[in-house]
Coordinates of C-alpha atoms and ligand atoms in Angstrom, one line a residue:
Chain A
X14 CA 32.7 11.8 -13.5
X15 CA 29.7 11.4 -11.2
X16 CA 26.2 12.1 -12.5
X17 CA 23.2 12.0 -10.2
X18 CA 19.8 12.3 -11.9
X19 CA 16.4 12.6 -10.2
X20 CA 17.6 10.4 -7.3
X21 CA 14.8 9.3 -4.9
X22 CA 15.6 7.5 -1.6
X23 CA 14.3 7.0 1.9
X24 CA 13.9 4.7 4.8
X25 CA 11.2 2.1 4.9
X26 CA 8.2 3.3 2.9
X27 CA 8.8 7.0 3.2
X28 CA 11.1 8.9 0.9
X29 CA 13.2 11.7 2.3
X30 CA 15.2 12.5 -0.8
X31 CA 12.8 13.7 -3.6
X32 CA 14.5 13.7 -7.0
X33 CA 18.0 15.3 -6.6
X34 CA 20.2 15.9 -9.7
X35 CA 23.7 17.1 -9.6
X36 CA 27.1 16.3 -11.3
X37 CA 30.6 16.3 -10.0
X38 CA 33.1 17.0 -12.8
X39 CA 36.5 15.4 -13.1
X40 CA 38.9 16.8 -10.5
X41 CA 36.1 19.1 -9.3
X42 CA 34.8 19.8 -5.8
X43 CA 31.0 20.1 -5.3
X44 CA 29.4 20.9 -2.0
X45 CA 26.0 20.3 -0.7
X46 CA 24.7 22.6 2.0
X47 CA 21.6 22.4 4.1
X48 CA 20.0 22.4 7.5
X49 CA 19.8 19.4 9.8
X50 CA 17.5 16.8 8.4
X51 CA 17.6 18.1 4.9
X52 CA 18.6 14.6 3.7
X53 CA 22.3 15.5 2.9
X54 CA 23.5 12.2 4.5
X55 CA 20.7 10.3 2.8
X56 CA 21.9 11.6 -0.5
X57 CA 25.4 10.3 0.0
X58 CA 24.2 6.9 1.3
X59 CA 22.0 6.5 -1.7
X60 CA 24.8 7.5 -4.1
X61 CA 27.0 4.8 -2.5
X62 CA 24.3 2.2 -2.3
X63 CA 24.1 1.8 1.5
X64 CA 20.4 2.5 1.0
X65 CA 18.7 1.4 -2.2
X66 CA 17.4 4.3 -4.2
X67 CA 13.8 4.0 -5.1
X68 CA 14.2 6.1 -8.3
X69 CA 16.7 7.9 -10.4
X70 CA 20.1 7.1 -11.7
X71 CA 23.7 7.3 -10.5
X72 CA 26.3 7.2 -13.2
X73 CA 30.1 6.9 -12.7
X74 CA 32.1 7.8 -15.8
X75 CA 29.0 7.3 -17.9
X76 CA 28.3 3.8 -16.5
X77 CA 25.1 3.2 -14.7
X78 CA 26.0 2.1 -11.1
X79 CA 22.7 2.8 -9.4
X80 CA 22.1 -0.8 -8.3
X81 CA 25.7 -1.8 -7.7
X82 CA 26.4 -2.8 -4.0
X83 CA 28.4 -0.3 -2.0
X84 CA 31.6 -2.5 -1.9
X85 CA 31.6 -2.8 -5.7
X86 CA 31.3 1.0 -6.0
X87 CA 34.3 1.3 -3.8
X88 CA 36.1 -1.0 -6.2
X89 CA 35.0 1.2 -9.0
X90 CA 36.7 4.2 -7.4
X91 CA 34.3 5.7 -4.9
X92 CA 35.2 6.3 -1.2
X93 CA 33.0 7.5 1.6
X94 CA 33.7 9.2 4.9
X95 CA 30.5 9.0 6.8
X96 CA 29.2 11.5 9.3
X97 CA 30.2 11.2 12.9
X98 CA 33.8 10.0 13.0
X99 CA 33.0 6.4 12.4
X100 CA 35.4 3.5 12.9
X101 CA 35.6 -0.1 13.8
X102 CA 35.9 0.6 17.6
X103 CA 37.5 -2.7 18.7
X104 CA 40.1 -2.8 16.0
X105 CA 43.3 -0.8 16.5
X106 CA 43.9 2.3 14.4
X107 CA 46.3 0.3 12.3
X108 CA 43.9 -2.6 11.9
X109 CA 41.3 -0.1 10.7
X110 CA 43.6 0.8 7.9
X111 CA 45.1 -2.6 7.2
X112 CA 41.5 -3.9 6.8
X113 CA 41.2 -1.8 3.7
X114 CA 44.8 -2.3 2.5
X115 CA 44.6 -6.1 2.7
X116 CA 44.3 -7.8 -0.6
X117 CA 45.7 -4.8 -2.4
X118 CA 49.2 -6.2 -2.3
X119 CA 52.2 -3.9 -2.5
X120 CA 50.1 -1.0 -3.5
X121 CA 47.9 -1.4 -0.4
X122 CA 51.0 -1.2 1.9
X123 CA 52.1 1.9 -0.1
X124 CA 48.7 3.6 0.1
X125 CA 48.6 2.8 3.8
X126 CA 51.9 4.6 4.3
X127 CA 50.8 7.6 2.3
X128 CA 47.6 7.8 4.3
X129 CA 49.7 7.9 7.5
X130 CA 51.9 10.6 6.1
X131 CA 48.9 12.7 5.6
X132 CA 48.1 12.4 9.4
X133 CA 51.4 11.8 11.1
X134 CA 49.6 11.8 14.5
X135 CA 48.0 8.5 13.6
X136 CA 51.4 6.8 13.5
X137 CA 51.8 7.1 17.2
X138 CA 48.3 5.9 17.8
X139 CA 48.6 2.9 15.5
X140 CA 48.3 0.3 18.3
X141 CA 45.4 1.9 20.1
X142 CA 41.8 0.8 19.7
X143 CA 39.9 3.2 17.4
X144 CA 37.1 3.4 20.0
X145 CA 39.5 5.0 22.4
X146 CA 40.7 7.7 20.1
X147 CA 39.4 11.3 20.3
X148 CA 36.8 12.4 17.9
X149 CA 39.3 14.4 15.8
X150 CA 41.7 11.5 15.7
X151 CA 39.0 9.1 14.7
X152 CA 38.0 11.5 11.9
X153 CA 41.6 11.6 10.6
X154 CA 41.5 7.8 10.8
X155 CA 38.3 7.7 8.8
X156 CA 39.7 10.0 6.1
X157 CA 42.9 8.0 5.9
X158 CA 40.9 4.8 5.6
X159 CA 38.9 6.1 2.7
X160 CA 42.1 7.2 0.9
X161 CA 43.7 3.8 1.0
X162 CA 41.5 2.4 -1.8
X163 CA 43.0 5.3 -4.0
X164 CA 39.5 6.7 -4.8
X165 CA 38.8 8.9 -7.8
X166 CA 35.7 10.3 -6.1
X167 CA 35.5 11.0 -2.4
X168 CA 32.1 11.4 -0.6
X169 CA 32.7 13.5 2.6
X170 CA 29.8 13.9 5.1
X171 CA 30.4 16.8 7.4
X172 CA 34.1 16.0 8.0
X173 CA 34.6 18.6 10.7
X174 CA 31.3 18.4 12.6
X175 CA 31.8 18.1 16.3
X176 CA 35.6 18.2 16.3
X177 CA 37.8 20.5 18.4
X178 CA 38.9 23.6 16.5
X179 CA 42.6 22.9 16.3
X180 CA 42.0 19.6 14.4
X181 CA 39.3 21.2 12.3
X182 CA 41.9 23.5 10.7
X183 CA 44.1 20.5 10.0
X184 CA 41.4 18.4 8.4
X185 CA 40.2 21.3 6.3
X186 CA 43.8 21.9 5.1
X187 CA 44.1 18.3 4.2
X188 CA 40.9 18.3 2.2
X189 CA 41.9 21.4 0.3
X190 CA 45.3 19.8 -0.4
X191 CA 43.8 16.5 -1.6
X192 CA 41.3 18.4 -3.8
X193 CA 44.2 20.4 -5.3
X194 CA 46.3 17.4 -6.2
X195 CA 44.3 16.4 -9.2
X196 CA 43.0 12.9 -9.9
X197 CA 40.4 13.2 -7.1
X198 CA 36.9 14.6 -7.2
X199 CA 35.0 15.5 -4.0
X200 CA 31.4 15.6 -3.2
X201 CA 31.4 17.5 0.1
X202 CA 28.5 17.8 2.6
X203 CA 29.1 20.7 4.9
X204 CA 27.5 23.0 7.5
X205 CA 30.5 25.4 7.5
X206 CA 29.5 27.6 4.7
X207 CA 32.8 29.5 4.5
X208 CA 34.9 26.4 4.2
X209 CA 32.6 24.7 1.8
X210 CA 32.5 27.6 -0.6
X211 CA 36.3 28.0 -0.4
X212 CA 36.8 24.4 -1.3
X213 CA 34.0 23.9 -3.9
X214 CA 33.6 25.2 -7.4
X215 CA 29.9 24.6 -7.2
X216 CA 27.3 24.5 -4.4
X217 CA 23.9 23.1 -4.0
X218 CA 21.5 24.0 -1.2
X219 CA 19.4 21.0 -0.1
X220 CA 16.1 21.6 1.7
X221 CA 13.7 18.8 2.8
X222 CA 15.1 16.5 0.2
X223 CA 15.1 18.9 -2.8
X224 CA 17.7 21.3 -4.2
X225 CA 16.4 24.8 -3.9
X226 CA 19.4 26.8 -4.9
X227 CA 22.6 26.2 -6.8
X228 CA 25.5 28.3 -8.1
X229 CA 29.2 28.7 -8.4
X230 CA 31.4 28.5 -5.3
X231 CA 33.8 31.1 -3.9
X232 CA 33.6 34.0 -1.5
X233 CA 31.1 35.8 -3.7
X234 CA 28.4 33.2 -3.2
X235 CA 28.4 33.5 0.6
X236 CA 25.5 36.0 0.9
X237 CA 23.4 34.2 -1.6
X238 CA 23.9 30.9 0.2
X239 CA 23.2 32.5 3.6
X240 CA 20.0 33.9 2.2
X241 CA 19.0 30.6 0.7
X242 CA 19.6 28.9 4.0
X243 CA 17.6 31.3 6.1
X244 CA 14.3 31.3 4.1
Chain B
X4 CA 38.8 -37.2 46.5
X5 CA 40.3 -39.0 43.5
X6 CA 36.8 -39.7 42.3
X7 CA 36.0 -36.0 42.4
X8 CA 39.2 -35.4 40.4
X9 CA 38.4 -38.0 37.8
X10 CA 34.8 -36.7 37.5
X11 CA 36.3 -33.2 37.2
X12 CA 38.4 -34.4 34.3
X13 CA 35.3 -35.9 32.6
X14 CA 33.7 -32.5 33.1
X15 CA 36.6 -30.7 31.6
X16 CA 36.4 -32.7 28.5
X17 CA 32.7 -32.1 28.2
X18 CA 33.4 -28.5 28.8
X19 CA 35.9 -28.5 26.0
X20 CA 33.2 -29.8 23.6
X21 CA 30.8 -27.2 25.0
X22 CA 33.4 -24.5 24.3
X23 CA 33.7 -25.6 20.6
X24 CA 30.0 -25.4 20.2
X25 CA 29.6 -22.2 22.0
X26 CA 32.4 -20.5 20.0
X27 CA 30.8 -21.5 16.8
X28 CA 27.4 -20.4 18.0
X29 CA 28.6 -17.0 19.1
X30 CA 30.5 -16.5 15.9
X31 CA 27.3 -16.8 13.9
X32 CA 25.4 -14.9 16.6
X33 CA 27.8 -12.0 16.1
X34 CA 27.0 -12.0 12.4
X35 CA 23.2 -12.2 12.5
X36 CA 22.4 -11.0 16.0
X37 CA 20.3 -14.0 16.8
X38 CA 20.9 -17.6 17.9
X39 CA 21.0 -20.2 15.1
X40 CA 18.6 -22.8 16.4
X41 CA 19.9 -25.3 13.8
X42 CA 23.4 -25.2 15.2
X43 CA 22.8 -28.3 17.2
X44 CA 22.0 -30.3 14.0
X45 CA 25.4 -29.3 12.6
X46 CA 26.9 -31.2 15.6
X47 CA 24.7 -34.1 14.7
X48 CA 25.9 -33.9 11.0
X49 CA 29.5 -34.0 12.2
X50 CA 28.8 -37.1 14.3
X51 CA 27.0 -38.9 11.5
X52 CA 29.9 -38.1 9.3
X53 CA 32.1 -40.3 11.5
X54 CA 29.5 -43.1 11.3
X55 CA 29.3 -42.9 7.5
X56 CA 33.1 -42.8 7.1
X57 CA 33.5 -45.8 9.3
X58 CA 31.1 -47.8 7.0
X59 CA 33.6 -47.5 4.2
X60 CA 36.9 -47.4 6.1
X61 CA 37.7 -50.2 8.4
X62 CA 40.4 -48.7 10.5
X63 CA 38.7 -46.7 13.3
X64 CA 41.9 -44.5 13.6
X65 CA 42.1 -43.6 9.9
X66 CA 38.4 -42.9 9.7
X67 CA 38.6 -40.6 12.8
X68 CA 41.4 -38.6 11.2
X69 CA 39.5 -38.4 7.9
X70 CA 36.3 -37.5 9.7
X71 CA 37.7 -34.5 11.5
X72 CA 38.3 -32.3 8.4
X73 CA 35.4 -33.9 6.6
X74 CA 32.9 -33.2 9.4
X75 CA 34.1 -29.6 9.5
X76 CA 33.5 -29.3 5.7
X77 CA 30.1 -31.0 5.9
X78 CA 28.8 -29.0 8.8
X79 CA 30.4 -25.8 7.4
X80 CA 28.7 -26.4 4.0
X81 CA 25.4 -26.9 5.7
X82 CA 25.9 -23.6 7.5
X83 CA 26.8 -21.7 4.3
X84 CA 23.7 -23.2 2.6
X85 CA 21.5 -22.2 5.5
X86 CA 22.9 -18.6 5.4
X87 CA 22.6 -18.3 1.7
X88 CA 19.2 -19.8 1.3
X89 CA 17.4 -18.3 4.3
X90 CA 19.3 -16.3 6.9
X91 CA 20.7 -13.6 4.6
X92 CA 17.1 -12.7 3.5
X93 CA 16.1 -12.3 7.2
X94 CA 18.9 -10.0 8.5
X95 CA 17.4 -7.4 10.9
X96 CA 14.4 -9.7 11.5
X97 CA 15.5 -11.6 14.6
X98 CA 12.3 -13.3 15.5
X99 CA 11.7 -14.6 12.0
X100 CA 15.3 -15.9 11.9
X101 CA 14.8 -17.7 15.2
X102 CA 11.6 -19.4 14.0
X103 CA 13.1 -20.3 10.6
X104 CA 16.2 -21.8 12.0
X105 CA 14.2 -23.7 14.5
X106 CA 12.1 -25.1 11.7
X107 CA 15.3 -26.1 9.9
X108 CA 16.5 -27.8 13.0
X109 CA 13.4 -30.0 13.2
X110 CA 13.6 -30.8 9.5
X111 CA 17.2 -31.9 9.8
X112 CA 16.4 -34.1 12.7
X113 CA 13.7 -35.8 10.7
X114 CA 16.1 -36.1 7.8
X115 CA 18.5 -37.9 10.0
X116 CA 15.8 -40.3 11.2
X117 CA 14.9 -41.0 7.5
X118 CA 18.4 -41.7 6.5
X119 CA 19.9 -43.4 9.6
X120 CA 16.8 -44.6 11.5
X121 CA 15.5 -43.3 14.8
X122 CA 17.6 -45.4 17.2
X123 CA 21.0 -44.3 18.3
X124 CA 24.0 -45.7 16.5
X125 CA 27.6 -46.0 17.7
X126 CA 30.9 -45.2 16.1
X127 CA 34.0 -47.2 17.1
X128 CA 36.8 -45.4 18.9
X129 CA 40.2 -46.2 17.5
X130 CA 42.3 -48.6 19.7
X131 CA 44.8 -45.9 20.5
X132 CA 42.1 -43.9 22.2
X133 CA 40.6 -46.7 24.3
X134 CA 43.4 -46.8 26.8
X135 CA 43.9 -44.7 30.0
X136 CA 46.8 -42.9 31.6
X137 CA 47.3 -43.7 35.2
X138 CA 48.4 -40.7 37.2
X139 CA 48.1 -42.1 40.7
X140 CA 48.3 -45.8 41.2
X141 CA 47.2 -47.9 44.1
X142 CA 44.1 -47.7 46.3
X143 CA 43.1 -44.1 45.2
X144 CA 43.9 -44.6 41.5
X145 CA 43.4 -41.6 39.2
X146 CA 43.2 -42.4 35.5
X147 CA 42.5 -40.3 32.5
X148 CA 40.9 -41.8 29.4
X149 CA 42.9 -41.2 26.2
X150 CA 39.7 -40.3 24.3
X151 CA 38.9 -37.5 26.7
X152 CA 42.5 -36.2 26.5
X153 CA 42.1 -36.3 22.7
X154 CA 38.9 -34.2 23.0
X155 CA 40.6 -31.7 25.2
X156 CA 43.5 -31.4 22.8
X157 CA 41.2 -31.1 19.8
X158 CA 39.2 -28.3 21.5
X159 CA 42.3 -26.4 22.6
X160 CA 43.8 -26.6 19.1
X161 CA 40.5 -25.4 17.5
X162 CA 40.2 -22.5 20.0
X163 CA 43.8 -21.5 19.4
X164 CA 43.3 -21.7 15.6
X165 CA 40.2 -19.7 15.8
X166 CA 41.7 -17.0 18.0
X167 CA 44.7 -16.7 15.7
X168 CA 42.5 -16.4 12.7
X169 CA 40.4 -13.7 14.2
X170 CA 43.2 -11.7 15.7
X171 CA 46.0 -12.1 13.2
X172 CA 44.7 -12.7 9.7
X173 CA 43.2 -10.4 7.1
X174 CA 40.1 -12.6 7.1
X175 CA 39.9 -12.2 10.9
X176 CA 40.0 -8.4 10.5
X177 CA 37.2 -8.6 8.0
X178 CA 35.1 -10.8 10.2
X179 CA 35.5 -8.5 13.2
X180 CA 34.9 -5.4 11.1
X181 CA 31.6 -6.7 9.7
X182 CA 30.5 -7.7 13.2
X183 CA 31.4 -4.3 14.6
X184 CA 30.0 -2.1 11.9
X185 CA 28.4 -3.7 8.9
X186 CA 27.6 -0.6 6.9
X187 CA 31.0 0.9 7.4
X188 CA 32.6 -2.4 6.3
X189 CA 30.5 -2.4 3.2
X190 CA 31.3 1.2 2.6
X191 CA 35.0 0.5 3.0
X192 CA 34.9 -2.0 0.1
X193 CA 34.5 -5.2 2.0
X194 CA 32.1 -7.8 0.4
X195 CA 30.1 -8.2 3.6
X196 CA 27.9 -10.9 2.1
X197 CA 30.9 -13.1 1.4
X198 CA 32.3 -12.5 4.9
X199 CA 29.0 -13.6 6.3
X200 CA 29.1 -16.8 4.4
X201 CA 32.7 -17.5 5.5
X202 CA 31.8 -16.8 9.1
X203 CA 29.0 -19.3 8.9
X204 CA 31.3 -21.8 7.4
X205 CA 33.8 -21.5 10.2
X206 CA 31.2 -21.3 13.0
X207 CA 29.2 -24.3 11.7
X208 CA 32.4 -26.2 11.0
X209 CA 33.3 -26.0 14.6
X210 CA 30.0 -27.6 15.4
X211 CA 30.9 -30.4 13.1
X212 CA 34.2 -30.9 15.0
X213 CA 32.3 -31.0 18.2
X214 CA 30.1 -33.7 16.7
X215 CA 33.1 -35.8 16.0
X216 CA 34.4 -35.4 19.5
X217 CA 31.0 -36.5 20.9
X218 CA 31.2 -39.8 19.0
X219 CA 34.2 -40.7 21.2
X220 CA 32.2 -40.5 24.4
X221 CA 28.6 -41.3 23.5
X222 CA 26.1 -42.6 21.0
X223 CA 25.1 -40.8 17.7
X224 CA 21.4 -39.9 17.4
X225 CA 19.0 -37.5 15.6
X226 CA 18.4 -35.5 18.8
X227 CA 22.0 -35.4 20.1
X228 CA 22.4 -31.8 19.0
X229 CA 19.4 -30.5 20.7
X230 CA 20.4 -32.0 23.9
X231 CA 23.8 -30.3 24.1
X232 CA 22.9 -27.0 22.4
X233 CA 21.1 -25.8 25.4
X234 CA 24.2 -26.2 27.5
X235 CA 26.2 -24.3 24.9
X236 CA 23.7 -21.6 25.0
X237 CA 24.0 -21.4 28.7
X238 CA 27.8 -21.1 28.3
X239 CA 27.3 -18.1 26.1
X240 CA 24.9 -16.4 28.5
X241 CA 27.0 -17.1 31.6
X242 CA 30.3 -16.2 29.9
X243 CA 29.0 -12.9 28.6
X244 CA 27.9 -12.8 25.0
X245 CA 30.7 -12.5 22.5
X246 CA 33.4 -12.9 25.2
X247 CA 36.0 -15.5 24.5
X248 CA 37.5 -15.5 28.0
X249 CA 34.1 -15.7 29.6
X250 CA 33.1 -18.6 27.3
X251 CA 36.2 -20.6 28.2
X252 CA 35.6 -20.2 32.0
X253 CA 31.9 -20.8 31.7
X254 CA 32.3 -23.9 29.5
X255 CA 34.7 -25.6 31.9
X256 CA 32.8 -24.5 35.0
X257 CA 29.6 -25.9 33.6
X258 CA 31.2 -29.1 32.5
X259 CA 32.9 -29.8 35.8
X260 CA 29.9 -28.8 37.9
X261 CA 27.6 -31.0 36.0
X262 CA 29.9 -34.0 36.1
X263 CA 30.7 -33.7 39.8
X264 CA 27.1 -33.2 40.7
X265 CA 26.1 -36.2 38.6
X266 CA 28.5 -38.4 40.6
X267 CA 27.3 -37.2 44.0
X268 CA 23.6 -37.2 43.2
X269 CA 21.6 -38.3 40.2
X270 CA 21.6 -37.0 36.6
X271 CA 18.4 -35.1 37.0
X272 CA 19.2 -33.6 40.4
X273 CA 22.6 -32.5 38.9
X274 CA 20.7 -30.9 36.0
X275 CA 18.4 -29.0 38.3
X276 CA 21.2 -27.9 40.6
X277 CA 23.3 -26.6 37.6
X278 CA 20.3 -24.7 36.3
X279 CA 19.5 -23.2 39.7
X280 CA 23.2 -22.2 40.0
X281 CA 23.0 -20.5 36.7
X282 CA 19.8 -18.6 37.5
X283 CA 21.3 -17.5 40.8
X284 CA 24.5 -16.4 39.0
X285 CA 22.6 -14.4 36.4
X286 CA 20.6 -12.7 39.2
X287 CA 23.9 -11.5 40.6
X288 CA 25.6 -10.8 37.3
X289 CA 23.1 -10.5 34.5
X290 CA 25.7 -9.5 32.0
X291 CA 27.7 -12.7 32.5
X292 CA 31.2 -13.2 33.7
X293 CA 32.5 -10.5 31.3
X294 CA 30.6 -7.5 30.3
X295 CA 29.2 -7.1 26.8
X296 CA 30.9 -4.3 25.1
X297 CA 30.3 -5.2 21.5
X298 CA 29.2 -8.4 19.9
X299 CA 32.7 -9.2 18.7
X300 CA 34.5 -12.3 19.7
X301 CA 37.9 -10.7 20.0
Ligands
ATP403 N1 18.0 5.3 9.5 C1 17.0 6.1 9.4 N2 15.7 5.6 9.5 C2 14.7 6.4 9.3 N3 14.7 7.7 9.0 C3 15.9 8.3 8.9 C4 17.1 7.5 9.1 N4 18.2 8.3 8.9 C5 17.7 9.6 8.6 N5 16.3 9.5 8.6 C6 15.4 10.7 8.4 O1 15.7 11.2 7.1 C7 15.7 12.6 7.1 C8 17.0 13.1 6.5 O2 18.1 12.7 7.3 P1 19.6 12.9 7.0 O3 20.4 12.2 8.0 O4 19.8 12.6 5.6 O5 19.7 14.5 7.2 P2 21.0 15.4 7.1 O6 20.7 16.5 6.2 O7 22.2 14.6 6.9 O8 21.0 16.0 8.6 P3 22.3 16.4 9.6 O9 22.7 17.7 9.1 O10 21.7 16.4 10.9 O11 23.3 15.3 9.4 C9 15.5 13.0 8.5 O12 14.1 13.4 8.6 C10 15.7 11.8 9.3 O13 14.9 11.8 10.4
MG404 MG1 23.9 14.2 7.9

């Protein structure tokens, strides 16, 4: 489904991602683990095209999409939930969702409804400005917004970072449910090792812009990942 | 007293034009984070549109009604062209953008001189705008010129249309989203480049409308845009950048203050007084009437 080969990217003149390769299979969940500053977010931004890769390839269903602008990739089936509960702060919660549903006709309205079903709490908050929502609510809004385009591949950047524990569990449950439904692949960036390994069939440890360790997901991988992350 | 009132009304109609210009200016400002120095020349283009249309259509009324949408289109197209040719290559380089648009502004002025000549020209106001409404008759008569009422109505209609578009339509949502968080908009599947161009079209189109309005109360000339753009810029600064309510209050306050002062003193004393008042106001409230929260208009 998604094939990343030797991807190089950075900011200005300096590269921070030094040739990363990984694939996300159809309906699969792949996680990327790594310390702060390892370039996990940079990897996702480069895949989506928010920053222009200076080398390597991104292929979606075999088609080279490396140079495609981000909004075109979204049309091709990618969706992205950036790190840090981002929203359009002055738009209401509902406007944040309608923005994406607009122009998708009936199906847009339908998808919007389904996204709200996933996080019923958002229904009551529909009229409130997104900037006034709590971090957890904003993250739910961000995930809902990403799902309205009916993506086939979801890029999730630390979806539970900095969120109160009660909401963390709900978000994690939703992610597992989405991944289990079929028709959706996930590339998940995480710092919670346990959750990441539970969700993913495959993990990659990223350090200073390079993959240093990789293997199958699941409980059994925990110690190996811990070790890879401490050295 | 009635003189003050009628001067105030003159000021209000000038304020209305200032508001049109300031709204267009802050719309494009929200998009590129920097003032488009060529915005004044879009006003000029709108005004010359009236002049050109009148050359081929005799009836001043018909030509005015044709000029309104046409001036919006002409100025809007110029804005799109500017965005597409230059500004979009300079996003995140504010100083360069400022210099480049200033250069474009000078070039457009020269272009107008080459085409229409350096001296000012005049457009004819339609007969139905040359009358006056008399509110108070007799010794202290108070009359309102039709042309100024028309300008006021035009500005109000444009402001309402713009507000509704921004608040209620899917295009408005996209424009606000791009202003608030460009990357997130792009990552949500919005073609931000296209939204930029549409925003420039609307913002510059409003300048074209302002140009049409100005032909009803004054001459048309190559530097007419430069003269009024400073005032529009002051409206934005005083109103609070990106604040619709602030811009409305500031535009009318500025227009009225200028007009009333002009009557009681001379034009240049009025000018200085207004500028001093603004400097004093900004000392007291540097953020403008309303506080800057985001760069969004709504
Ligand atoms: N906009 C930017 N401009 C310049 N350098 C940046 C920018 N964003 C990130 N960097 C640098 O790139 C490197 C990788 O950052 P990145 O955000 O990808 O790390 P990360 O693994 O996502 O970290 P975290 O776990 O804290 O989110 C860091 O050294 C960071 O300082
Ligand atoms: Mg990160």
